[in-house]
PDB file of C-alpha atoms in Angstrom:
ATOM      1  CA  ALA A  23       0.000   0.000   0.000  1.00  0.00           C
ATOM      2  CA  ARG A  24       1.179   3.521  -0.677  1.00  0.00           C
ATOM      3  CA  LEU A  25       0.662   5.577   2.457  1.00  0.00           C
ATOM      4  CA  THR A  26      -0.429   9.185   2.034  1.00  0.00           C
ATOM      5  CA  GLY A  27       2.667  11.374   1.853  1.00  0.00           C
ATOM      6  CA  HIS A  28       5.079   8.484   2.427  1.00  0.00           C
ATOM      7  CA  GLY A  29       8.100   8.046   0.175  1.00  0.00           C
ATOM      8  CA  ARG A  30       7.832  11.511  -1.315  1.00  0.00           C
ATOM      9  CA  SER A  31       9.036  14.905  -0.131  1.00  0.00           C
ATOM     10  CA  ALA A  32       9.097  16.245   3.419  1.00  0.00           C
ATOM     11  CA  GLU A  33       6.222  18.531   2.467  1.00  0.00           C
ATOM     12  CA  ALA A  34       4.190  15.540   1.293  1.00  0.00           C
ATOM     13  CA  MET A  35       4.651  13.880   4.699  1.00  0.00           C
ATOM     14  CA  GLY A  36       2.900  16.939   6.107  1.00  0.00           C
ATOM     15  CA  GLU A  37      -0.252  15.707   4.315  1.00  0.00           C
ATOM     16  CA  ALA A  38      -0.255  12.474   6.311  1.00  0.00           C
ATOM     17  CA  THR A  39      -2.769  11.847   9.077  1.00  0.00           C
ATOM     18  CA  ALA A  40      -3.592   8.718  11.038  1.00  0.00           C
ATOM     19  CA  ALA A  41      -7.057   8.705   9.443  1.00  0.00           C
ATOM     20  CA  ALA A  42      -5.555   8.938   5.947  1.00  0.00           C
ATOM     21  CA  TRP A  43      -3.213   6.036   6.641  1.00  0.00           C
ATOM     22  CA  MET A  44      -6.061   3.927   8.041  1.00  0.00           C
ATOM     23  CA  HIS A  45      -7.993   4.676   4.857  1.00  0.00           C
ATOM     24  CA  ASP A  46      -4.946   3.669   2.801  1.00  0.00           C
ATOM     25  CA  ILE A  47      -4.603   0.299   4.534  1.00  0.00           C
ATOM     26  CA  ALA A  48      -8.350  -0.333   4.284  1.00  0.00           C
ATOM     27  CA  GLU A  49      -8.166   0.346   0.552  1.00  0.00           C
ATOM     28  CA  ALA A  50      -5.148  -1.960   0.169  1.00  0.00           C
ATOM     29  CA  LEU A  51      -6.932  -4.735   2.078  1.00  0.00           C
ATOM     30  CA  ALA A  52     -10.048  -4.347  -0.061  1.00  0.00           C
ATOM     31  CA  ILE A  53      -7.966  -4.636  -3.226  1.00  0.00           C
ATOM     32  CA  ALA A  54      -6.092  -7.660  -1.871  1.00  0.00           C
ATOM     33  CA  ARG A  55      -9.352  -9.357  -0.871  1.00  0.00           C
ATOM     34  CA  SER A  56     -10.754  -8.833  -4.369  1.00  0.00           C
ATOM     35  CA  LEU A  57      -7.734 -10.651  -5.839  1.00  0.00           C
ATOM     36  CA  GLY A  58      -7.858 -13.828  -3.788  1.00  0.00           C
ATOM     37  CA  ASP A  59      -9.480 -15.841  -1.036  1.00  0.00           C
ATOM     38  CA  ARG A  60      -6.835 -15.163   1.616  1.00  0.00           C
ATOM     39  CA  VAL A  61      -4.834 -12.077   2.466  1.00  0.00           C
ATOM     40  CA  ILE A  62      -1.478 -12.248   4.211  1.00  0.00           C
ATOM     41  CA  LEU A  63      -0.008  -9.020   5.547  1.00  0.00           C
ATOM     42  CA  ILE A  64       3.739  -8.547   5.754  1.00  0.00           C
ATOM     43  CA  SER A  65       4.858  -5.193   7.080  1.00  0.00           C
ATOM     44  CA  THR A  66       7.579  -3.290   8.896  1.00  0.00           C
ATOM     45  CA  SER A  67       7.844  -0.073  10.863  1.00  0.00           C
ATOM     46  CA  THR A  68       4.677   2.037  10.666  1.00  0.00           C
ATOM     47  CA  GLY A  69       3.141  -0.582   8.384  1.00  0.00           C
ATOM     48  CA  GLY A  70       3.439  -3.090  11.228  1.00  0.00           C
ATOM     49  CA  THR A  71       1.460  -0.812  13.512  1.00  0.00           C
ATOM     50  CA  LEU A  72      -1.193  -0.236  10.847  1.00  0.00           C
ATOM     51  CA  SER A  73      -1.432  -3.977  10.170  1.00  0.00           C
ATOM     52  CA  ALA A  74      -1.904  -4.717  13.861  1.00  0.00           C
ATOM     53  CA  VAL A  75      -4.637  -2.090  14.158  1.00  0.00           C
ATOM     54  CA  ALA A  76      -6.326  -3.432  11.011  1.00  0.00           C
ATOM     55  CA  ALA A  77      -6.298  -6.966  12.414  1.00  0.00           C
ATOM     56  CA  CYS A  78      -8.013  -5.785  15.620  1.00  0.00           C
ATOM     57  CA  ASP A  79     -10.563  -3.478  13.986  1.00  0.00           C
ATOM     58  CA  PRO A  80     -13.796  -5.268  13.001  1.00  0.00           C
ATOM     59  CA  LEU A  81     -14.318  -2.963  10.011  1.00  0.00           C
ATOM     60  CA  LEU A  82     -10.831  -3.497   8.654  1.00  0.00           C
ATOM     61  CA  ALA A  83     -10.634  -7.175   9.545  1.00  0.00           C
ATOM     62  CA  LYS A  84     -13.631  -7.690   7.266  1.00  0.00           C
ATOM     63  CA  PHE A  85     -11.869  -5.622   4.586  1.00  0.00           C
ATOM     64  CA  LYS A  86     -14.555  -2.962   4.479  1.00  0.00           C
ATOM     65  CA  LYS A  87     -13.640   0.578   3.629  1.00  0.00           C
ATOM     66  CA  PHE A  88     -12.615   2.772   6.535  1.00  0.00           C
ATOM     67  CA  PRO A  89     -14.107   6.279   6.311  1.00  0.00           C
ATOM     68  CA  LYS A  90     -11.521   8.901   5.371  1.00  0.00           C
ATOM     69  CA  GLU A  91     -11.595  12.030   7.516  1.00  0.00           C
TER      70      GLU A  91
END
């Protein structure tokens, strides 16, 4: 998943919010779920935190879209 602002300029990182990143992971999970029957998450750093939150959140665990704020 491409996280909002991540991997671009310092100014772009200023666009990032926790809500935007949760939306990004929800979108990535929805895409992954549409491609196959099982989804396996492999992540590091901030992605590890987002993956753990997604696994514990009933909305994200079911691969439904998380509302973007």
